[in-house]
Short mmCIF file of C-alpha atoms and ligand atoms in Angstrom, two decimals:
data_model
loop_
_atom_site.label_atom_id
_atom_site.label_comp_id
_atom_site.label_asym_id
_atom_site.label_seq_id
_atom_site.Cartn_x
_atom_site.Cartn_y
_atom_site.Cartn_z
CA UNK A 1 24.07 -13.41 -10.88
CA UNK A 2 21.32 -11.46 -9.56
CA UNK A 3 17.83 -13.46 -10.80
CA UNK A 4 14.39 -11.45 -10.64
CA UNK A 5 11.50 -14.15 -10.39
CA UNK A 6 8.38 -12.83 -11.16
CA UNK A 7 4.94 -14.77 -9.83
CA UNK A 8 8.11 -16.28 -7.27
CA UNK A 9 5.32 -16.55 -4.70
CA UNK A 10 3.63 -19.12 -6.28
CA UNK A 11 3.67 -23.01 -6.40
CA UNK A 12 6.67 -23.28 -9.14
CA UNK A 13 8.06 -19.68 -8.44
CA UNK A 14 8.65 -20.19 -4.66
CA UNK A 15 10.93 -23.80 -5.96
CA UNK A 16 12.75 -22.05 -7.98
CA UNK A 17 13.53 -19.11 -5.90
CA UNK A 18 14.81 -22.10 -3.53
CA UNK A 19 16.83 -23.44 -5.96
CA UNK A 20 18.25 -20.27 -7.74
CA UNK A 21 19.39 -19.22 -3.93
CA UNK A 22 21.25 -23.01 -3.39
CA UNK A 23 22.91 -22.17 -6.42
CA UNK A 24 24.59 -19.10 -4.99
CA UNK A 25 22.59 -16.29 -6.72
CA UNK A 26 21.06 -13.46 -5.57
CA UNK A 27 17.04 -13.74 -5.66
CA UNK A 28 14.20 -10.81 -6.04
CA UNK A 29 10.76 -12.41 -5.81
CA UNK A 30 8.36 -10.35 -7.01
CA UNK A 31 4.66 -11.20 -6.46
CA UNK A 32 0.83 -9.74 -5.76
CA UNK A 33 -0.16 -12.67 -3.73
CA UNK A 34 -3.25 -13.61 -6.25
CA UNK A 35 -2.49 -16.93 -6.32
CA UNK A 36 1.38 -16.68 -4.47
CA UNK A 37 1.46 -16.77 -0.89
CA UNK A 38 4.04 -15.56 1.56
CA UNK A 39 4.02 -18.93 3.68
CA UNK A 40 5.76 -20.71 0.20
CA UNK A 41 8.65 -18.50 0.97
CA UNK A 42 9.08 -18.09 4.91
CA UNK A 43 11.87 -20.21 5.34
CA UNK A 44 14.08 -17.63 2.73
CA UNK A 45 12.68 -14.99 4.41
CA UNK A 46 16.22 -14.02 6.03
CA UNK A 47 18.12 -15.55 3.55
CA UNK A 48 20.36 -12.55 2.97
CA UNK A 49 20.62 -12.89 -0.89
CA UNK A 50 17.17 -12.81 -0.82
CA UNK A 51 14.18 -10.00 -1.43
CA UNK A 52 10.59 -10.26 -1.53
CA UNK A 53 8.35 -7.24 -3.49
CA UNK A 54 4.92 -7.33 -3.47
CA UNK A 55 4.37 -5.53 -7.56
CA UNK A 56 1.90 -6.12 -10.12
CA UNK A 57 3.56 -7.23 -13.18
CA UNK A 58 1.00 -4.89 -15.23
CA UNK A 59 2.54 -1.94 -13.70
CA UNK A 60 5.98 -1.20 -14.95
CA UNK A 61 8.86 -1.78 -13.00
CA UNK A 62 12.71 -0.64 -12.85
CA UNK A 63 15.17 -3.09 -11.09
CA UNK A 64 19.16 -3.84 -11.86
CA UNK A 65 19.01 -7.97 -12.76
CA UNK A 66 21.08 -10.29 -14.69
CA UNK A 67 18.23 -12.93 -15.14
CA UNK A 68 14.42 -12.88 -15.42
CA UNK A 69 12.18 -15.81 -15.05
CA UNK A 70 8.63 -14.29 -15.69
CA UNK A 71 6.59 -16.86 -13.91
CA UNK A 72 3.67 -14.36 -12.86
CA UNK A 73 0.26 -15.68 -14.32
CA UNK A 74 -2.65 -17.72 -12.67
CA UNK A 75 -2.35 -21.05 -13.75
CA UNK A 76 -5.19 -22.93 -12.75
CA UNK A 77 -8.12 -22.76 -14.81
CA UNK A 78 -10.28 -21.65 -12.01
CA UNK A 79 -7.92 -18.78 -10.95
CA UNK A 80 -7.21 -17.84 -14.87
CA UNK A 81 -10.93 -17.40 -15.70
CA UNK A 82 -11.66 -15.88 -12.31
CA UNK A 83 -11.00 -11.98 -13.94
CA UNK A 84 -10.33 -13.15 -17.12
CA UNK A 85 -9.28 -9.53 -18.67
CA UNK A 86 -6.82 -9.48 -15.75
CA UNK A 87 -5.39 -12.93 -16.86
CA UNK A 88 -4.79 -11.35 -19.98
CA UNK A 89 -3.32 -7.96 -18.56
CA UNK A 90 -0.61 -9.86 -16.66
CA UNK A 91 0.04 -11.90 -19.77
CA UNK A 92 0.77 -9.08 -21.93
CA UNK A 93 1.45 -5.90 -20.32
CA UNK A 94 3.65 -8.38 -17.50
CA UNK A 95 5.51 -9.71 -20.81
CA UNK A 96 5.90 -6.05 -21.83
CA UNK A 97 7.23 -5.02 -18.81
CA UNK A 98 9.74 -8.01 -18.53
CA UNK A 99 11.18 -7.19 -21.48
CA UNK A 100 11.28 -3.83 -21.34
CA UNK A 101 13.18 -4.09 -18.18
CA UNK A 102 15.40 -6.96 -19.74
CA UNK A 103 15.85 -4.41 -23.14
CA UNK A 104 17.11 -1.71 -20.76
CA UNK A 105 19.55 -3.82 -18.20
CA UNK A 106 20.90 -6.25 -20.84
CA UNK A 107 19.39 -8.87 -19.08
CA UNK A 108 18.36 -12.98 -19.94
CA UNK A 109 14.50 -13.98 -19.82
CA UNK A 110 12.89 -16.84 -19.59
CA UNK A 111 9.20 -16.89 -20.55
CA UNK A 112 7.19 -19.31 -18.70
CA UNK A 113 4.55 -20.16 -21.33
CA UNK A 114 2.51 -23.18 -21.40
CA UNK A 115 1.45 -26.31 -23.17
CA UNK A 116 -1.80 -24.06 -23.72
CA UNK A 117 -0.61 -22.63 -26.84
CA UNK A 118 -1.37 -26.31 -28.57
CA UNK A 119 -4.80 -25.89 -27.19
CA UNK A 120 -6.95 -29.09 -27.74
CA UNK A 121 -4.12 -30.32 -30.06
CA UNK A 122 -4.69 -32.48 -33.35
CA UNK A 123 -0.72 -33.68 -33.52
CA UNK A 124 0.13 -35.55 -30.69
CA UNK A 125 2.82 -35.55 -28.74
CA UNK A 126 2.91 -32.26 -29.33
CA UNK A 127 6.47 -31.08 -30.98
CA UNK A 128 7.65 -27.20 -30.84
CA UNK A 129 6.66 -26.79 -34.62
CA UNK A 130 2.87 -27.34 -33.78
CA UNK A 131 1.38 -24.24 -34.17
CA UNK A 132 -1.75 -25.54 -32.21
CA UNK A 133 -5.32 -25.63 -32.27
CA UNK A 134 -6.79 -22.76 -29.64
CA UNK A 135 -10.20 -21.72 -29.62
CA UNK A 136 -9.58 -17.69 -29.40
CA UNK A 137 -13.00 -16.43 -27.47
CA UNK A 138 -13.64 -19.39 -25.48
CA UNK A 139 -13.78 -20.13 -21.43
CA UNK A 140 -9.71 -20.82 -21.89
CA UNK A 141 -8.78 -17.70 -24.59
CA UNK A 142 -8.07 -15.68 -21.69
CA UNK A 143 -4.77 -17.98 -20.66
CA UNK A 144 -3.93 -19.35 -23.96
CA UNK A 145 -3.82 -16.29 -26.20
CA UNK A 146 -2.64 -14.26 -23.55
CA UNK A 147 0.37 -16.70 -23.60
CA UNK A 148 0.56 -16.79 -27.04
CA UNK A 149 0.98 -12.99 -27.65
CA UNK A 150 3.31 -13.40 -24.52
CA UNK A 151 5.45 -15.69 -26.90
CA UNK A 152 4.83 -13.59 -30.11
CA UNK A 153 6.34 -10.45 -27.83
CA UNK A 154 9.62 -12.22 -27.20
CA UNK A 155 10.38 -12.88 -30.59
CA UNK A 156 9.70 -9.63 -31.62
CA UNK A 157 12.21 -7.87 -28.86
CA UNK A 158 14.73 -10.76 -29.94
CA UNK A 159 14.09 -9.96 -33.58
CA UNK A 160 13.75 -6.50 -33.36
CA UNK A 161 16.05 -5.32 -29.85
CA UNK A 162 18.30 -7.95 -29.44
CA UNK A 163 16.54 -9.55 -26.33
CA UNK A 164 18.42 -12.51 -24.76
CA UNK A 165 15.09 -14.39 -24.75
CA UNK A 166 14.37 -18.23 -23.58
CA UNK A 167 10.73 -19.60 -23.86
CA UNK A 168 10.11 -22.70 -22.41
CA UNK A 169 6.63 -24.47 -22.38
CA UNK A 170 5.60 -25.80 -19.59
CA UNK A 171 3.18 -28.89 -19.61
CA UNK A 172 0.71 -29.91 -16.38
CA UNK A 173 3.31 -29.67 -13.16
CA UNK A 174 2.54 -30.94 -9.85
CA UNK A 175 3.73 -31.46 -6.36
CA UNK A 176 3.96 -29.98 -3.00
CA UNK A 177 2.66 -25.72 -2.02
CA UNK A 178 -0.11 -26.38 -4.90
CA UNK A 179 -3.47 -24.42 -3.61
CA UNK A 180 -5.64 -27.12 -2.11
CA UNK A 181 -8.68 -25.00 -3.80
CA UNK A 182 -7.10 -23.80 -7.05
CA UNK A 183 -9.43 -26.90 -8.99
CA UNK A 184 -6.05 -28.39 -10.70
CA UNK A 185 -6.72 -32.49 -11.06
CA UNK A 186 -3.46 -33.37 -8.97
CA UNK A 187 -4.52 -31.19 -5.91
CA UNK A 188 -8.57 -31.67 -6.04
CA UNK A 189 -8.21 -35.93 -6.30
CA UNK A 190 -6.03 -35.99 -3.45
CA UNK A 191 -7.72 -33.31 -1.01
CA UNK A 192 -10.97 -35.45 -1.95
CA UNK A 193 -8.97 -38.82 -1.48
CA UNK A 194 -7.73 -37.43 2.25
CA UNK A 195 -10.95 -36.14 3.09
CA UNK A 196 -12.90 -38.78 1.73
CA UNK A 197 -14.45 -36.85 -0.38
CA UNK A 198 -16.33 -38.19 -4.09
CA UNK A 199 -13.61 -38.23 -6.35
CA UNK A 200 -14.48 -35.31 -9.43
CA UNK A 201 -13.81 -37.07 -12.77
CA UNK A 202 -14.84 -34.60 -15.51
CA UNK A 203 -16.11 -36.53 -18.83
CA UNK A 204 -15.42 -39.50 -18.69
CA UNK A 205 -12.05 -39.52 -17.57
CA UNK A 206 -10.22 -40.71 -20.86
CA UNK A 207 -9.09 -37.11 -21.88
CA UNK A 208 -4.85 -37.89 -21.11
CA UNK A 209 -2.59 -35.33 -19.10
CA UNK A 210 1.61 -36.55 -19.10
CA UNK A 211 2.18 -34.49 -15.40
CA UNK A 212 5.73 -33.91 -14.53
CA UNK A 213 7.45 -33.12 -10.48
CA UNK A 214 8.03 -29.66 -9.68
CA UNK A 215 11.97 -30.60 -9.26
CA UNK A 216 12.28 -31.92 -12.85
CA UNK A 217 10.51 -29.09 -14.24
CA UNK A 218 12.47 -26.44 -11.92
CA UNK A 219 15.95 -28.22 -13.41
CA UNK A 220 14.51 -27.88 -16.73
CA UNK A 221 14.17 -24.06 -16.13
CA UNK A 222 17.64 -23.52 -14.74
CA UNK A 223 18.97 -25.89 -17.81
CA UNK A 224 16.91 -23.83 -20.38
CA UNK A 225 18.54 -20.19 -18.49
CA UNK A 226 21.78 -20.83 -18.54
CA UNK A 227 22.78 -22.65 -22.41
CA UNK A 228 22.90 -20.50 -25.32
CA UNK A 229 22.17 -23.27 -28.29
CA UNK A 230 18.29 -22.02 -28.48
CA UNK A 231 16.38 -19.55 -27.38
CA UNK A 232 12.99 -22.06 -27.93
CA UNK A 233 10.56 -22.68 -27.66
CA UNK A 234 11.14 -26.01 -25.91
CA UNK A 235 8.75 -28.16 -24.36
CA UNK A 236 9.21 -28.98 -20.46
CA UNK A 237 7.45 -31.89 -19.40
CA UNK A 238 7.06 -35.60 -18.88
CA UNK A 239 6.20 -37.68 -21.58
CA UNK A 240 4.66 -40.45 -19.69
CA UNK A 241 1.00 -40.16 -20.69
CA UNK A 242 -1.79 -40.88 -18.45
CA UNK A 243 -5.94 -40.67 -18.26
CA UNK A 244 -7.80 -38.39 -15.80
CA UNK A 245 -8.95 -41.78 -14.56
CA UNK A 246 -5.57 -43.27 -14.06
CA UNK A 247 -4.60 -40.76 -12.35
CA UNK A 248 -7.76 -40.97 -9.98
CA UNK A 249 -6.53 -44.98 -9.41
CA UNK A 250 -3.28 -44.50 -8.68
CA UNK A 251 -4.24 -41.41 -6.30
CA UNK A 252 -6.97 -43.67 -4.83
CA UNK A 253 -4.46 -46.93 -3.96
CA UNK A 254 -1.99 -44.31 -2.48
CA UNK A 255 -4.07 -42.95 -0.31
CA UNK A 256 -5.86 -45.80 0.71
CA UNK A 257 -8.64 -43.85 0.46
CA UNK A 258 -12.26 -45.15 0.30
CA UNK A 259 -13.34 -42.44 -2.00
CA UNK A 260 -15.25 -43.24 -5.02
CA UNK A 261 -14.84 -41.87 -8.54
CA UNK A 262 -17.78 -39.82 -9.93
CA UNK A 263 -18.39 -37.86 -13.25
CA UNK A 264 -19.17 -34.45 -13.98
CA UNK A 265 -19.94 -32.34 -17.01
CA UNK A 266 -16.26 -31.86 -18.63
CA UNK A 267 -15.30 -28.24 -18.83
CA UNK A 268 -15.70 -26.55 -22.42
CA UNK A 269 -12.79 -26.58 -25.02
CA UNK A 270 -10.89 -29.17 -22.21
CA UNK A 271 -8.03 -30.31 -24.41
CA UNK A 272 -8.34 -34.47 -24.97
CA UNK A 273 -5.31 -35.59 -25.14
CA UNK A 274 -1.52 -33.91 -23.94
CA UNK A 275 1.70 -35.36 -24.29
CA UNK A 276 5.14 -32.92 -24.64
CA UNK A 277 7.69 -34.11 -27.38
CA UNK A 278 10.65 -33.39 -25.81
CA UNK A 279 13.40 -34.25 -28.27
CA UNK A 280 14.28 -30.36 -28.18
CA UNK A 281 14.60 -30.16 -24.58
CA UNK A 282 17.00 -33.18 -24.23
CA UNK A 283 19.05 -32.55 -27.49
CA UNK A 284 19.70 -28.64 -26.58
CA UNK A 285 19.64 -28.84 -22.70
CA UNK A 286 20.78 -32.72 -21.99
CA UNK A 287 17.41 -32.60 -19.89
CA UNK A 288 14.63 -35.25 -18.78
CA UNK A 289 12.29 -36.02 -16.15
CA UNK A 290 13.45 -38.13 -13.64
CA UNK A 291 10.65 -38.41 -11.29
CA UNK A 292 7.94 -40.91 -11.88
CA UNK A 293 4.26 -40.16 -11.57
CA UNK A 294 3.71 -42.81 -8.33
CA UNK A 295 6.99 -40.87 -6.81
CA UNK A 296 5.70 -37.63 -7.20
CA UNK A 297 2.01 -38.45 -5.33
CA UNK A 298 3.54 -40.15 -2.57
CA UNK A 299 5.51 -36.53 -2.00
CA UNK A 300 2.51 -34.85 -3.09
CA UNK A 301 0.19 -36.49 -0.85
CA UNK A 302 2.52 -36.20 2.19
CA UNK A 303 2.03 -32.36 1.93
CA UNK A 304 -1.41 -32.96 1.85
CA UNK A 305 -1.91 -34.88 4.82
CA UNK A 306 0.22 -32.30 6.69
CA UNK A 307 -2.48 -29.85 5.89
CA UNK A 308 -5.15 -31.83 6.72
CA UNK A 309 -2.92 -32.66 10.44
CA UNK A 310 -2.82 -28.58 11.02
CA UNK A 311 -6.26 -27.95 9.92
CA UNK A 312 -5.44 -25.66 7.12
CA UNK A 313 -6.73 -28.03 4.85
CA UNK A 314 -10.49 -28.16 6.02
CA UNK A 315 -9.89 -23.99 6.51
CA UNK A 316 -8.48 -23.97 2.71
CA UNK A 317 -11.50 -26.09 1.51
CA UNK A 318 -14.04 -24.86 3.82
CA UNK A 319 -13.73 -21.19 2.09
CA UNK A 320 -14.90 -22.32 -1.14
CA UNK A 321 -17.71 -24.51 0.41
P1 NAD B 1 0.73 -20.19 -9.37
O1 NAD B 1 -0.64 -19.63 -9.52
O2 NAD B 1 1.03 -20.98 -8.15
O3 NAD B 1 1.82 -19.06 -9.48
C1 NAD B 1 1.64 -17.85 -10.19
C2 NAD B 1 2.19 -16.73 -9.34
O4 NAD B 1 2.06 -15.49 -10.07
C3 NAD B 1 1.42 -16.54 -8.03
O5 NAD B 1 2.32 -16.38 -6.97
C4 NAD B 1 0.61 -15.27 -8.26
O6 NAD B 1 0.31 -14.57 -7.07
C5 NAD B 1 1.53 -14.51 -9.20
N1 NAD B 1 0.84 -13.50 -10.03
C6 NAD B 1 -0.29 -13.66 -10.75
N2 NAD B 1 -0.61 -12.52 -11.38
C7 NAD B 1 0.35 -11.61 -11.05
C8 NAD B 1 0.57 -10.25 -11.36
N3 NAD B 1 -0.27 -9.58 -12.15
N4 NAD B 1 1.65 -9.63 -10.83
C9 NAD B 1 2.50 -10.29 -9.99
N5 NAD B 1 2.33 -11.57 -9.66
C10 NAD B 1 1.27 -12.23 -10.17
O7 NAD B 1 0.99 -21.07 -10.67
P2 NAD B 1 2.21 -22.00 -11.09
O8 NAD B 1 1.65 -23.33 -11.37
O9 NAD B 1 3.32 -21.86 -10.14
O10 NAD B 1 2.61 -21.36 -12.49
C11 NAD B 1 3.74 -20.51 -12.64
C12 NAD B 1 3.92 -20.17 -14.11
O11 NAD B 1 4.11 -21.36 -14.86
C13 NAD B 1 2.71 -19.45 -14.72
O12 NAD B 1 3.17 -18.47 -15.61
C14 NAD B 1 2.00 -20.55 -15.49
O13 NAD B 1 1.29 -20.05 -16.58
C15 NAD B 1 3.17 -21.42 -15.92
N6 NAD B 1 2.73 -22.80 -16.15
C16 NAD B 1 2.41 -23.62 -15.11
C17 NAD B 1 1.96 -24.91 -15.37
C18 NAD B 1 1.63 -25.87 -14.26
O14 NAD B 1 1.19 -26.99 -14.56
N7 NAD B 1 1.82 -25.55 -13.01
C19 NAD B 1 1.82 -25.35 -16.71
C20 NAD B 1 2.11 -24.46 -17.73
C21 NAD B 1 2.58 -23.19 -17.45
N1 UDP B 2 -10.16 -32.62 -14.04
C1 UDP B 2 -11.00 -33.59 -13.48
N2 UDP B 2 -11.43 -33.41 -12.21
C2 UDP B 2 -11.05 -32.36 -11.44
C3 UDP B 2 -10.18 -31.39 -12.00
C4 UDP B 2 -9.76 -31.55 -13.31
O1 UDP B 2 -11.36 -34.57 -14.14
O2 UDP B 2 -11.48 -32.29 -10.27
C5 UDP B 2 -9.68 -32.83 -15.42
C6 UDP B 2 -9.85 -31.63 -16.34
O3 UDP B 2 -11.14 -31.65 -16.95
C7 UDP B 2 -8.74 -31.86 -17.35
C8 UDP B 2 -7.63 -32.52 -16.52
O4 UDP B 2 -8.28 -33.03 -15.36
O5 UDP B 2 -9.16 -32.76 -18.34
C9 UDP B 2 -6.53 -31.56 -16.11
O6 UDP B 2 -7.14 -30.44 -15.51
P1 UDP B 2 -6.29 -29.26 -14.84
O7 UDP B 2 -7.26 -28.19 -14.48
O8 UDP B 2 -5.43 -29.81 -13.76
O9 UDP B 2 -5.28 -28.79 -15.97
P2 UDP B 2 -5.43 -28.42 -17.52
O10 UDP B 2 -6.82 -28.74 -17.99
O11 UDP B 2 -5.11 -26.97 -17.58
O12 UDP B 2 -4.43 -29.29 -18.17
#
């Protein structure tokens, strides 16, 4: 199979362009380096089944591909509402453009969309049938509608074109090649835990995240690619559900870092509570997350502190002060 990953530069993109490539395919990584960068990909850099393209998914594009997994789209709220009407572009014209492309080649895509589309959800967990709760002109809008049409567009090729389409929904992910300044809780608590920074807690720390490894969420994707019982949307995440604050503890004792915690004004329309239902996801792809949380940070932080050995840590938080 020859797999195009879209956003493959980035933090989940550049693990499953690893993974696609162990599993004997060919790989196209297609990126603009907003949020990707080229150093999450050096060592498949002479891989020979593998290509790198730097391409805007808003701008069409014409490849020959078997699979799709459209991951392009900032993902952190502080790169998503950077240009706002460009989150949006990539959402919808980069959807377009995917499956276009797929429409014309006869190829599978996967649509990485996001627990965003429950917005600050009143059913919790949150099951596929939820239809959500989204503010549509708020701070977040930007990232969660633009999602949301995403989705709406892959029905509509299915329904209408025949698509082979698979949405997924991705819930909070975390783990190594995350952007030490991209303002996610996983990556801030531990930079400020290794540099001894005040820990950020926004609120009061009892809004609830359920955060899932990279690698269980990358073998959800490849799961979710290659069955043919749904096309989705299924929920990829883990279910383990934990406060802002918890997470702050349990980064604080594995770090044995002398930080301490301290609030700040919580974000507007910040969802309170998030926890993925994923019946759908083990009934239809015999998937779960293996990795638990403490696991995860102790991998998590060991990246970090490798950073912080080389310098590029102090660089990568140094540029935004
Ligand atoms: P990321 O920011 O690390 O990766 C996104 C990649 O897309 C980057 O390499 C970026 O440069 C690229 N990109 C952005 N706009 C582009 C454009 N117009 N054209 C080409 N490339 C573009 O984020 P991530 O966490 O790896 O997220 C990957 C995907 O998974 C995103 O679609 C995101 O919405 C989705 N997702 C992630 C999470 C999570 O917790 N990490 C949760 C839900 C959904
Ligand atoms: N958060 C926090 N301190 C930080 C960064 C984030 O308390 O330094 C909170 C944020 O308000 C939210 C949760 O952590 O309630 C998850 O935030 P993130 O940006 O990682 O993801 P999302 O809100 O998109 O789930």
């Amino acid at each position: 199979m020859r797999a195009l990953v879209t956003g493959g530069a980035g933090f989940i993109g550049s693990f499953l362009c690893e993974r696609l490539l162990a599993d004997g395919h060919e790989v196209i990584c297609v990126d603009n380096f907003f949020t990707g960068r080229k150093k999450n990909l050096e060592h498949l850099l002479d891989h020979r089944d593998f290509e790198l393209i730097r391409h805007d998914v808003t701008e069409p594009l014409l490849l020959e591909v078997d699979r799709i997994f459209n991951m392009a789209c900032p993902a952190s709220p502080v790169h998503y509402q950077y240009n706002p009407v460009k989150t949006v572009k990539t959402s919808v014209l980069g959807t377009i453009h995917m499956l276009g492309l797929a429409k014309r080649v006869r190829a599978r895509v996967l649509q990485a969309s996001t627990s965003e589309v429950y917005g600050d959800p009143t059913e919790h967990p949150q099951r596929e049938t939820y239809w959500g709760h989204v503010n549509p002109i708020g701070p977040r809008a930007c990232y969660d509608e633009g999602k949301r049409v995403a989705e709406t567009l892959c029905f509509d090729y299915h329904r209408q074109n025949g698509v082979d389409i698979r949405v997924v929904r991705i819930f909070n992910t975390y783990g190594p090649r995350m952007l030490a300044d991209d303002g996610r809780v996983v990556s801030n608590f531990i930079v400020q835990a290794l540099e001894g920074k005040d820990i950020t807690i926004y609120g009061d720390g009892s809004q609830s995240r359920s955060f899932c490894y990279v690698d269980d969420l990358v073998d959800g994707l490849v799961k979710m690619m290659q069955q043919i019982a749904t096309v989705g949307p299924v929920n990829l995440g883990n279910p383990d559900e934990f406060t802002i604050r918890e997470l702050a503890e349990q980064v604080i004792a594995l770090t044995g870092s002398r930080s301490r915690l301290v609030t700040r004004p919580l974000p507007q329309d910040d969802p309170t509570r998030r926890q993925p239902d994923i019946s759908r996801a083990k009934e239809h792809l015999g998937w779960e997350p293996q990795v638990k949380l403490g696991d995860g940070l102790v991998k998590t932080i060991a990246y970090f502190e490798e950073l912080l050995r080389s310098g590029e840590l102090h660089r990568a938080t140094m540029k935004n002060g």
